[in-house]
PDB file of C-alpha atoms in Angstrom:
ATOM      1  CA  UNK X   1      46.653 -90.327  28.254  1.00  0.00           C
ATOM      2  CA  UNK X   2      44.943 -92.925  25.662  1.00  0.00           C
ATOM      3  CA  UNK X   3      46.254 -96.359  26.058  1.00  0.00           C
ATOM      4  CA  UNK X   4      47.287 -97.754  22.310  1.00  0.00           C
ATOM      5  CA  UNK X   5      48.062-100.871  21.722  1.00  0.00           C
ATOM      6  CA  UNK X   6      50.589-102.481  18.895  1.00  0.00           C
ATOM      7  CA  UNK X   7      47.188-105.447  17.649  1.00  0.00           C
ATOM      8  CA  UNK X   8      44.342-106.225  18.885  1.00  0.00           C
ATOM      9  CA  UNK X   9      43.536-106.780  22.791  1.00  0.00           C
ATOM     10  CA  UNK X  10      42.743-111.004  23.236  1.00  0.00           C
ATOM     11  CA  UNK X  11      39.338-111.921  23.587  1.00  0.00           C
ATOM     12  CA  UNK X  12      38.430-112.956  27.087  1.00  0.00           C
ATOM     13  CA  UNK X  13      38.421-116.732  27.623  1.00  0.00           C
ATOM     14  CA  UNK X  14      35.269-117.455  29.051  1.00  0.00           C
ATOM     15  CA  UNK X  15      33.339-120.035  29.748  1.00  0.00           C
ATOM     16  CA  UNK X  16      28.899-119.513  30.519  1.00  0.00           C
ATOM     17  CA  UNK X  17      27.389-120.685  33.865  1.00  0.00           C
ATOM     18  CA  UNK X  18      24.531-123.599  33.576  1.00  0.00           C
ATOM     19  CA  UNK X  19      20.911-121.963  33.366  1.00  0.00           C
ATOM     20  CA  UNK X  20      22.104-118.661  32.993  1.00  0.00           C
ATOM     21  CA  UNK X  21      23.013-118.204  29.404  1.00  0.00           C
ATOM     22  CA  UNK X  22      24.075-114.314  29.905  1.00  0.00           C
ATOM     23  CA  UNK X  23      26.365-115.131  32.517  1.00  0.00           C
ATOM     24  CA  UNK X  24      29.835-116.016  32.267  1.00  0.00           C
ATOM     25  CA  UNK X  25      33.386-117.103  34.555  1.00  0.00           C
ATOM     26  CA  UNK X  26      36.446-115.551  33.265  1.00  0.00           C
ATOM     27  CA  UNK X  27      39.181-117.575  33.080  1.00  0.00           C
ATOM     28  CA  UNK X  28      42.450-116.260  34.575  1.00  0.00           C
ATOM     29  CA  UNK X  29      44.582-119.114  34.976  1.00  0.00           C
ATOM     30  CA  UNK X  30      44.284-123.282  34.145  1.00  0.00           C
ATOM     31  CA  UNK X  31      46.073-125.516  36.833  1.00  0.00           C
ATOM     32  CA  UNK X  32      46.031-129.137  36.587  1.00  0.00           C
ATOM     33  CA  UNK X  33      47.039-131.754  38.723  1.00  0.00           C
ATOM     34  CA  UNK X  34      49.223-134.324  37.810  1.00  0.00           C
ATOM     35  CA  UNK X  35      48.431-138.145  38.895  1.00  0.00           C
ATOM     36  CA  UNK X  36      45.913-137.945  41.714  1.00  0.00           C
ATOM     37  CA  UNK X  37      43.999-141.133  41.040  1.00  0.00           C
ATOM     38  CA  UNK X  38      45.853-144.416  42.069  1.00  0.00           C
ATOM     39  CA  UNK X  39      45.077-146.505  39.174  1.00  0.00           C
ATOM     40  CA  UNK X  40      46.309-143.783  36.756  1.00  0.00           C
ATOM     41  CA  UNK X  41      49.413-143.040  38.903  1.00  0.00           C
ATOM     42  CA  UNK X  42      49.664-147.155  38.082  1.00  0.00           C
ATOM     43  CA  UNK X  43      48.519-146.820  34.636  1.00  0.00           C
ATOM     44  CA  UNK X  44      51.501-144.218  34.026  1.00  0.00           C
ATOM     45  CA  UNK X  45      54.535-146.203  35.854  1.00  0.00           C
ATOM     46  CA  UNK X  46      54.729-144.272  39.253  1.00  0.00           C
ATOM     47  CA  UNK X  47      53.995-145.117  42.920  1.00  0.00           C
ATOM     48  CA  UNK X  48      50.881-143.296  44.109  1.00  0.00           C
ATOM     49  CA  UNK X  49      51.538-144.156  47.940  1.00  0.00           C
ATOM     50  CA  UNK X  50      54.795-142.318  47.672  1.00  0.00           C
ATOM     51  CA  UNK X  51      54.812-139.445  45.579  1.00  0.00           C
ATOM     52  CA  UNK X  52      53.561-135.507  46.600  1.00  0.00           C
ATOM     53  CA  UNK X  53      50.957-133.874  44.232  1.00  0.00           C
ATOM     54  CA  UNK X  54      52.397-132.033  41.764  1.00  0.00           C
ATOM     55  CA  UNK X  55      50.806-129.146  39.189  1.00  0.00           C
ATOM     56  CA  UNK X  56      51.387-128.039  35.734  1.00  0.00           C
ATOM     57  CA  UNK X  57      48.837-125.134  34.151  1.00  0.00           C
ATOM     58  CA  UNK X  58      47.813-124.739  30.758  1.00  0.00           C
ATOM     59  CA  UNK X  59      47.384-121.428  29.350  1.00  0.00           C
ATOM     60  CA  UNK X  60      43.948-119.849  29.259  1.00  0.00           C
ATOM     61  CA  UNK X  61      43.306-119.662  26.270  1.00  0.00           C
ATOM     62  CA  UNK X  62      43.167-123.180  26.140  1.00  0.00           C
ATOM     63  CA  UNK X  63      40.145-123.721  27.692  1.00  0.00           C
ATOM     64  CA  UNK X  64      37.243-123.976  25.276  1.00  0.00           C
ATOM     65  CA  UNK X  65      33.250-124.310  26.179  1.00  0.00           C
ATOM     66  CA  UNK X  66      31.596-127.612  25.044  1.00  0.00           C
ATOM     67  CA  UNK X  67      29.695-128.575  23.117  1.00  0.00           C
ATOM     68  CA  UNK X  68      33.023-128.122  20.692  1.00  0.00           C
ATOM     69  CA  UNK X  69      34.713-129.443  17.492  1.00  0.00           C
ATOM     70  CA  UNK X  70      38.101-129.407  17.873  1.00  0.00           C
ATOM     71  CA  UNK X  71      40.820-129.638  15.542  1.00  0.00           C
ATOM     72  CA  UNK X  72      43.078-132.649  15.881  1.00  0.00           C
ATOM     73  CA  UNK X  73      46.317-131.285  17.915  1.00  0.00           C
ATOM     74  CA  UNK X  74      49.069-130.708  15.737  1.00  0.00           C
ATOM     75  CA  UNK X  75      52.769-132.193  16.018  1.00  0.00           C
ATOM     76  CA  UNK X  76      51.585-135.137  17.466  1.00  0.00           C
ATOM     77  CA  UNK X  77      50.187-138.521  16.458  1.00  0.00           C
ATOM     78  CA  UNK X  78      49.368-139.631  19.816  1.00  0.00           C
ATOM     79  CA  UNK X  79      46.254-137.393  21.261  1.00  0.00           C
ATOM     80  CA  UNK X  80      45.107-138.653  24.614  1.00  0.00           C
ATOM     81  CA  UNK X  81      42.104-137.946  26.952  1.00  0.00           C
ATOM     82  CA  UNK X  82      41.919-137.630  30.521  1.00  0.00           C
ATOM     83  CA  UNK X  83      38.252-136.861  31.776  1.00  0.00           C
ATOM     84  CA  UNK X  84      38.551-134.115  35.089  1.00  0.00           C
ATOM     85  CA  UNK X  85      36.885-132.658  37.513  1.00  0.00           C
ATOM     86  CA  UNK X  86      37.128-128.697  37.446  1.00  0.00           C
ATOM     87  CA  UNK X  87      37.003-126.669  40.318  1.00  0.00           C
ATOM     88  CA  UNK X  88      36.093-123.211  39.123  1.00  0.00           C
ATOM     89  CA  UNK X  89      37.804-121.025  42.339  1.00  0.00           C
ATOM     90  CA  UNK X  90      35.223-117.734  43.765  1.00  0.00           C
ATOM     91  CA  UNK X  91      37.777-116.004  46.069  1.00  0.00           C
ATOM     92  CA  UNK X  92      41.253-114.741  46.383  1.00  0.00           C
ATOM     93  CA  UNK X  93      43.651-116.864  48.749  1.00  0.00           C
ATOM     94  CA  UNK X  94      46.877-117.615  49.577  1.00  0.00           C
ATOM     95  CA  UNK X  95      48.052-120.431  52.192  1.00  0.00           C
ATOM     96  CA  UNK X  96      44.746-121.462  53.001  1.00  0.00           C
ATOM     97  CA  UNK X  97      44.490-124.350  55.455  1.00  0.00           C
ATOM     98  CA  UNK X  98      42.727-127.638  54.556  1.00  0.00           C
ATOM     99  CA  UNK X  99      39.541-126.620  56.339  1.00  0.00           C
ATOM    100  CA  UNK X 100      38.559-123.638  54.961  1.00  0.00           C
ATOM    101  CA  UNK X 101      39.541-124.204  51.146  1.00  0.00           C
ATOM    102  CA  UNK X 102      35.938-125.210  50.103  1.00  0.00           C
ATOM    103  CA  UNK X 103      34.403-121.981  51.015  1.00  0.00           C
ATOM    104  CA  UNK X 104      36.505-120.338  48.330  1.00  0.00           C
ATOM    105  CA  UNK X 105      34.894-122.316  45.431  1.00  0.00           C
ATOM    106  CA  UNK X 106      32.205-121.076  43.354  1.00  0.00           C
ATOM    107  CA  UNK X 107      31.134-123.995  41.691  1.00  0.00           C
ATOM    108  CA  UNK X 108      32.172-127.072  39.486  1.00  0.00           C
ATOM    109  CA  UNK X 109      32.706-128.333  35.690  1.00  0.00           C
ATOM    110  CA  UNK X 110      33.389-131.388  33.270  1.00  0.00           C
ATOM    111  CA  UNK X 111      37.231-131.034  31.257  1.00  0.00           C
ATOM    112  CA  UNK X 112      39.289-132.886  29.389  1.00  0.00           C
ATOM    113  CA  UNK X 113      42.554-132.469  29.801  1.00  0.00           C
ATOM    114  CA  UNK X 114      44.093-133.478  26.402  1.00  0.00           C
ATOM    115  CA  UNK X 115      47.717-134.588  25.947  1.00  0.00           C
ATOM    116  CA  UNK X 116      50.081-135.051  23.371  1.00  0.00           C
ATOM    117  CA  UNK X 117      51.542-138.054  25.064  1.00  0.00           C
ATOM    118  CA  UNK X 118      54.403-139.057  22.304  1.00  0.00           C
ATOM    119  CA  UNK X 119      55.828-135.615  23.364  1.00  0.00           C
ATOM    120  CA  UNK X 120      55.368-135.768  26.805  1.00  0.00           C
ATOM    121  CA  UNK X 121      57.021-138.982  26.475  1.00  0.00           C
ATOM    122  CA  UNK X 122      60.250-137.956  25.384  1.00  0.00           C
ATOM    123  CA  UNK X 123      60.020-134.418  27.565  1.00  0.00           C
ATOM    124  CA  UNK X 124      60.152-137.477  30.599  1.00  0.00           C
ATOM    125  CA  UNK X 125      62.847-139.554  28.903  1.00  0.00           C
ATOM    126  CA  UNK X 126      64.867-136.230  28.519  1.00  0.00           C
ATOM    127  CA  UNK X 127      64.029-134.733  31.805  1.00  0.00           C
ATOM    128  CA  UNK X 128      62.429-131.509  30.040  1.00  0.00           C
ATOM    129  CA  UNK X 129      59.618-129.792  31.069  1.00  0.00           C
ATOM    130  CA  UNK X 130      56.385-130.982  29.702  1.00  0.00           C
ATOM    131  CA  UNK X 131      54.847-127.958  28.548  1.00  0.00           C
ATOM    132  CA  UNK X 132      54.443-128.811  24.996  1.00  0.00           C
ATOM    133  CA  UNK X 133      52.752-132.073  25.703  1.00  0.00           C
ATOM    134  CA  UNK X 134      49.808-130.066  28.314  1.00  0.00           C
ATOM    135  CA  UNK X 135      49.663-126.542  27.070  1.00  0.00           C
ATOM    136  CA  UNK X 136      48.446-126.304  23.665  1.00  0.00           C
ATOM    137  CA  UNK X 137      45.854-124.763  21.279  1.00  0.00           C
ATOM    138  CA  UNK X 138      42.095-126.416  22.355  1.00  0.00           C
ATOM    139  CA  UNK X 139      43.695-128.593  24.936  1.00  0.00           C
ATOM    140  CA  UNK X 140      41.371-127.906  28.289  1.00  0.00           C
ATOM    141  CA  UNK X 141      37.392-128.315  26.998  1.00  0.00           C
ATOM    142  CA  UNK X 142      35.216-127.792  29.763  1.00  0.00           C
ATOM    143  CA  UNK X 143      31.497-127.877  29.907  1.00  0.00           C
ATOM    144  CA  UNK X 144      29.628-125.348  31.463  1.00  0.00           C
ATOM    145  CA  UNK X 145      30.267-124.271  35.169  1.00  0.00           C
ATOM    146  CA  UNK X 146      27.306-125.157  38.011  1.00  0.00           C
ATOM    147  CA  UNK X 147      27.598-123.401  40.837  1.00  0.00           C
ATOM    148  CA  UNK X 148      28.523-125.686  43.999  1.00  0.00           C
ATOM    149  CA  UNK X 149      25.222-124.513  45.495  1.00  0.00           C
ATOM    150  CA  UNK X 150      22.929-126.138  42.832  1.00  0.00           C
ATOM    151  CA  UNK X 151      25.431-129.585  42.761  1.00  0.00           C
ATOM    152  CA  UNK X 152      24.724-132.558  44.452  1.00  0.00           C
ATOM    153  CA  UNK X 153      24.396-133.182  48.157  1.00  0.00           C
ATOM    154  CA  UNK X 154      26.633-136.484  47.889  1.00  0.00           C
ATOM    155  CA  UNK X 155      29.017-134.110  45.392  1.00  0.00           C
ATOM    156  CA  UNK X 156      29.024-131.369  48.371  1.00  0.00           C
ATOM    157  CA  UNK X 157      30.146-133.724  50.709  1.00  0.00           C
ATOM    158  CA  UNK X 158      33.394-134.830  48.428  1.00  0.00           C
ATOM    159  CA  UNK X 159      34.251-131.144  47.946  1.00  0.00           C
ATOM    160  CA  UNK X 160      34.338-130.746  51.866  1.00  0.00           C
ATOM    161  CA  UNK X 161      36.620-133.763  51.729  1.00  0.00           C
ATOM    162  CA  UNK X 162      33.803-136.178  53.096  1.00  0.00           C
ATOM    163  CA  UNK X 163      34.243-139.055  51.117  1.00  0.00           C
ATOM    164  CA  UNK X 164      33.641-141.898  52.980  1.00  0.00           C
ATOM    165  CA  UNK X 165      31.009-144.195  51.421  1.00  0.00           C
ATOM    166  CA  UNK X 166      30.192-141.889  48.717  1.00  0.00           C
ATOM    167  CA  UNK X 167      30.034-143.605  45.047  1.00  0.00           C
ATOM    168  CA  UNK X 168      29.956-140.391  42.778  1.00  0.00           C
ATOM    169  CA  UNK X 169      31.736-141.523  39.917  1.00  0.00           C
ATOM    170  CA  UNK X 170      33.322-139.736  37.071  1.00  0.00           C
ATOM    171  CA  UNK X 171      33.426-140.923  33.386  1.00  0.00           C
ATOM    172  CA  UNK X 172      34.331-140.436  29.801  1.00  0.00           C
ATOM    173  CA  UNK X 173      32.970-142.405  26.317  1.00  0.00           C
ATOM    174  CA  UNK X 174      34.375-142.028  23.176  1.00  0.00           C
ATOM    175  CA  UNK X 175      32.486-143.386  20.452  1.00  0.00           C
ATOM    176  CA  UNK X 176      29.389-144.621  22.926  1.00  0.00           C
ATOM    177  CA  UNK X 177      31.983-146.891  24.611  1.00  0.00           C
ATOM    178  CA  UNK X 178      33.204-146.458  28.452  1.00  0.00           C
ATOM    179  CA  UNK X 179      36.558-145.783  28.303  1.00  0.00           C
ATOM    180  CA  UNK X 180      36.929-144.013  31.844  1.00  0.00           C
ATOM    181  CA  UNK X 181      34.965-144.609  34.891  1.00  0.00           C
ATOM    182  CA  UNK X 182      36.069-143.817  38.540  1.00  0.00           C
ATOM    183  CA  UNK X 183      35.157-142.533  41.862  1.00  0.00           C
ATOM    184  CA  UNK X 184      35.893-139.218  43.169  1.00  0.00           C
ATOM    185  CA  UNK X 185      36.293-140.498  46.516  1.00  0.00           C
ATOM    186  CA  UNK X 186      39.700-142.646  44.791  1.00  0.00           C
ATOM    187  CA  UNK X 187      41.579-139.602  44.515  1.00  0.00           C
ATOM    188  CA  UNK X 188      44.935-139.299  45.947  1.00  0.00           C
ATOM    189  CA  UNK X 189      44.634-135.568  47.181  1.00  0.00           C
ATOM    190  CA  UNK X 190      41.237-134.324  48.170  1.00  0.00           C
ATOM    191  CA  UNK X 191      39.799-131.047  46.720  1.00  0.00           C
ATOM    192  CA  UNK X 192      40.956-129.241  49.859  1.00  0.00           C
ATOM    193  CA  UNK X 193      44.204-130.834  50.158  1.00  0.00           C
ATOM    194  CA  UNK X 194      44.978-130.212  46.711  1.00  0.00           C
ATOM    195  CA  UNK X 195      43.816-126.342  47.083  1.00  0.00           C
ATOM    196  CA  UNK X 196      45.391-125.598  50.182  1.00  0.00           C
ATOM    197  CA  UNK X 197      48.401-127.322  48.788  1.00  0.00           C
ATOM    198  CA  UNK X 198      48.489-125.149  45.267  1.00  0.00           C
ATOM    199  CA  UNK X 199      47.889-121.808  47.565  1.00  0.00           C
ATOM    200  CA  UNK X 200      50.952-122.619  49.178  1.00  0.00           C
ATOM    201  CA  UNK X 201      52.657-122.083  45.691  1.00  0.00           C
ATOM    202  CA  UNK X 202      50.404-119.286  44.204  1.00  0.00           C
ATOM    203  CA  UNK X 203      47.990-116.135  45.361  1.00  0.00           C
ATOM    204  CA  UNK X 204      44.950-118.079  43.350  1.00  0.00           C
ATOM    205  CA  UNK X 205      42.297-115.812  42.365  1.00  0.00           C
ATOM    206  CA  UNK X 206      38.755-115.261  41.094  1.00  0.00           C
ATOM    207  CA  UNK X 207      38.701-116.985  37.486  1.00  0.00           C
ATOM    208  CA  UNK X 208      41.510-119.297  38.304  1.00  0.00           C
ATOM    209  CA  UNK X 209      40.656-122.948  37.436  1.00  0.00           C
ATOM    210  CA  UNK X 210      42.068-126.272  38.537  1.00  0.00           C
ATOM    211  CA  UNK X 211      42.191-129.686  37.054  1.00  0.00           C
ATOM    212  CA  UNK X 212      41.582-132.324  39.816  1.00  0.00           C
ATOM    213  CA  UNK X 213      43.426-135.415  38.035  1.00  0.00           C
ATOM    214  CA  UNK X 214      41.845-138.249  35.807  1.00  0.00           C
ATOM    215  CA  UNK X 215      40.918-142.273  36.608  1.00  0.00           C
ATOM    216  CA  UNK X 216      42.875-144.847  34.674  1.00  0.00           C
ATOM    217  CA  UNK X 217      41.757-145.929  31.015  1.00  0.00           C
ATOM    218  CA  UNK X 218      43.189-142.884  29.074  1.00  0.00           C
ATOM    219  CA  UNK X 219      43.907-143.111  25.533  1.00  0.00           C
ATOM    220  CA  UNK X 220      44.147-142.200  22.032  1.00  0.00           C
ATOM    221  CA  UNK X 221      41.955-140.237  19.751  1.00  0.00           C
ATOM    222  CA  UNK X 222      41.425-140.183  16.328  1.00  0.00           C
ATOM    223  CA  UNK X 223      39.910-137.501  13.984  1.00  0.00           C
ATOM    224  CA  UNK X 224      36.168-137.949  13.614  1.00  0.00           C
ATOM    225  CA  UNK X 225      36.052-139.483  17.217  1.00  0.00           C
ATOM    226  CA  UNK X 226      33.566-138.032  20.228  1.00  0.00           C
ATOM    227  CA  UNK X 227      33.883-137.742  23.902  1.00  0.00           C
ATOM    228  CA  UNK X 228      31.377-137.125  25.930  1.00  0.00           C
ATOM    229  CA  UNK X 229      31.893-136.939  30.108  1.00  0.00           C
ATOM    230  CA  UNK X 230      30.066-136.603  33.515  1.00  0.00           C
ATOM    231  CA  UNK X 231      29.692-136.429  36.783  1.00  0.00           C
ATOM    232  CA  UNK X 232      27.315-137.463  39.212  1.00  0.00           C
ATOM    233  CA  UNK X 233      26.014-134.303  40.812  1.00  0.00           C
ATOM    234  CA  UNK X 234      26.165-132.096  38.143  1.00  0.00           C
ATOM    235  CA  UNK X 235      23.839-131.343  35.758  1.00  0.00           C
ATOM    236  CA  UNK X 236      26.604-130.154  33.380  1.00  0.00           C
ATOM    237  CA  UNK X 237      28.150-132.293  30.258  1.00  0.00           C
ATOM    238  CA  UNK X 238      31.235-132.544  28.427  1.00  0.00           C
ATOM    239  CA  UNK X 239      30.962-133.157  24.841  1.00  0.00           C
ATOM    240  CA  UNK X 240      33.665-133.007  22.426  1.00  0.00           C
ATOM    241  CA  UNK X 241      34.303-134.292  18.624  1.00  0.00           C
ATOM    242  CA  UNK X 242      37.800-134.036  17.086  1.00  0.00           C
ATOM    243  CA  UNK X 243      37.782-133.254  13.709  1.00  0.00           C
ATOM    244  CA  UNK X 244      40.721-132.713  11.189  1.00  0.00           C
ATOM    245  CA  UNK X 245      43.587-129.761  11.379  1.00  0.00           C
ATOM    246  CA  UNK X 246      42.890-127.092   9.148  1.00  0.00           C
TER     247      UNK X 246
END
């Protein structure tokens, strides 16, 4: 039997690999982790020392390859940033231990993970969920994905969960003016910890992607503004400009 359908299948969400234009990673499912940099755990009134990592996801749609103009995010009039490592995931897992978490990457991106942070604020001052304030239209741009074999040696090292005296830094401009800057090796939750910890609570999957967490200095955006973002150890860049709502 012929499956019909009622519209129109979705176009896949995908986003290319670096230096190989015809190839592309599916996106299955967005996860983001809340918090995982001391200074913005600060920067956003909690106690990093204290508190578990927690996740929200975005839907995948959301994601969008850079370079991109996006529209200014409607029902707000508070549009933040928050520059992120992406870990684009190669295998299936579930309740993987801290160890062997790396081997299931396949490689690494730039994202933003924009928020509409006047409704997140009163989703926290009502106890709702924050849905709304993460998972909307445009709201995870990513550059393209590099392949954790052609990344950094130093970058390696930080997605085994080496970090000691490594300085790769992450950062965000808007405008041509540092408004981010921070060091991998600051966050909370290590990438192994944090996907060990997020298999506990999902089967994660070829095509799933995670949001590592952002440094402190996030803030607003206004239309006709542009990001750009890196990385040390990856060739890969973020660059975004916000135009107006059609």
């Amino acid at each position: 039997m012929t499956t019909t359908y009622t519209h129109p299948v979705p176009e896949v969400t995908a986003i290319p690999i670096v230096d190989q234009p015809s190839l592309h990673f599916p996106i299955r499912r967005i996860y983001c982790v809340g918090r995982n940099y001391a200074e913005h755990a600060r920067e956003m009134g909690s106690d990093p020392d204290r508190e578990p990592p927690f996740f929200f996801s975005k839907p995948r749609d959301a994601a969008v390859h850079c370079p991109a103009q996006i529209p200014y995010a409607l029902a707000t009039h508070n549009l933040h940033y928050e520059i992120e490592l992406v870990v684009a995931m190669g295998k299936s897992v579930q309740c993987i231990n801290v160890r062997d978490a790396p081997s299931c990457i396949y490689g690494l991106a730039v994202g933003v993970d924009l928020t509409r942070r006047d409704l997140q604020a009163v989703a926290k001052e009502k106890s709702r969920p924050w849905d709304c304030s993460k998972g909307f239209d445009w709201s995870a741009p990513m550059s393209s994905i590099q392949p954790l074999d052609q990344c950094s040696s130093d970058l390696k090292e930080i997605i085994q969960g080496n970090t000691a005296n490594k300085e790769t830094s992450i950062w965000l401009d808007v405008n041509g003016e540092r408004k981010q800057f921070g060091k991998l090796s600051d966050m909370t939750w290590s990438i192994p910890e944090i996907i060990s910890i997020l298999s506990q609570q999902f089967r994660l999957e070829p095509g799933d992607v995670i949001f590592t967490g952002t440094p402190s200095g996030v803030g607003p955006l206004q239309i006709g503004d542009v990001i750009e973002g890196g990385v040390d150890g990856l060739t890969t860049r973020l660059e975004v400009s916000i135009v107006e709502s059609v």
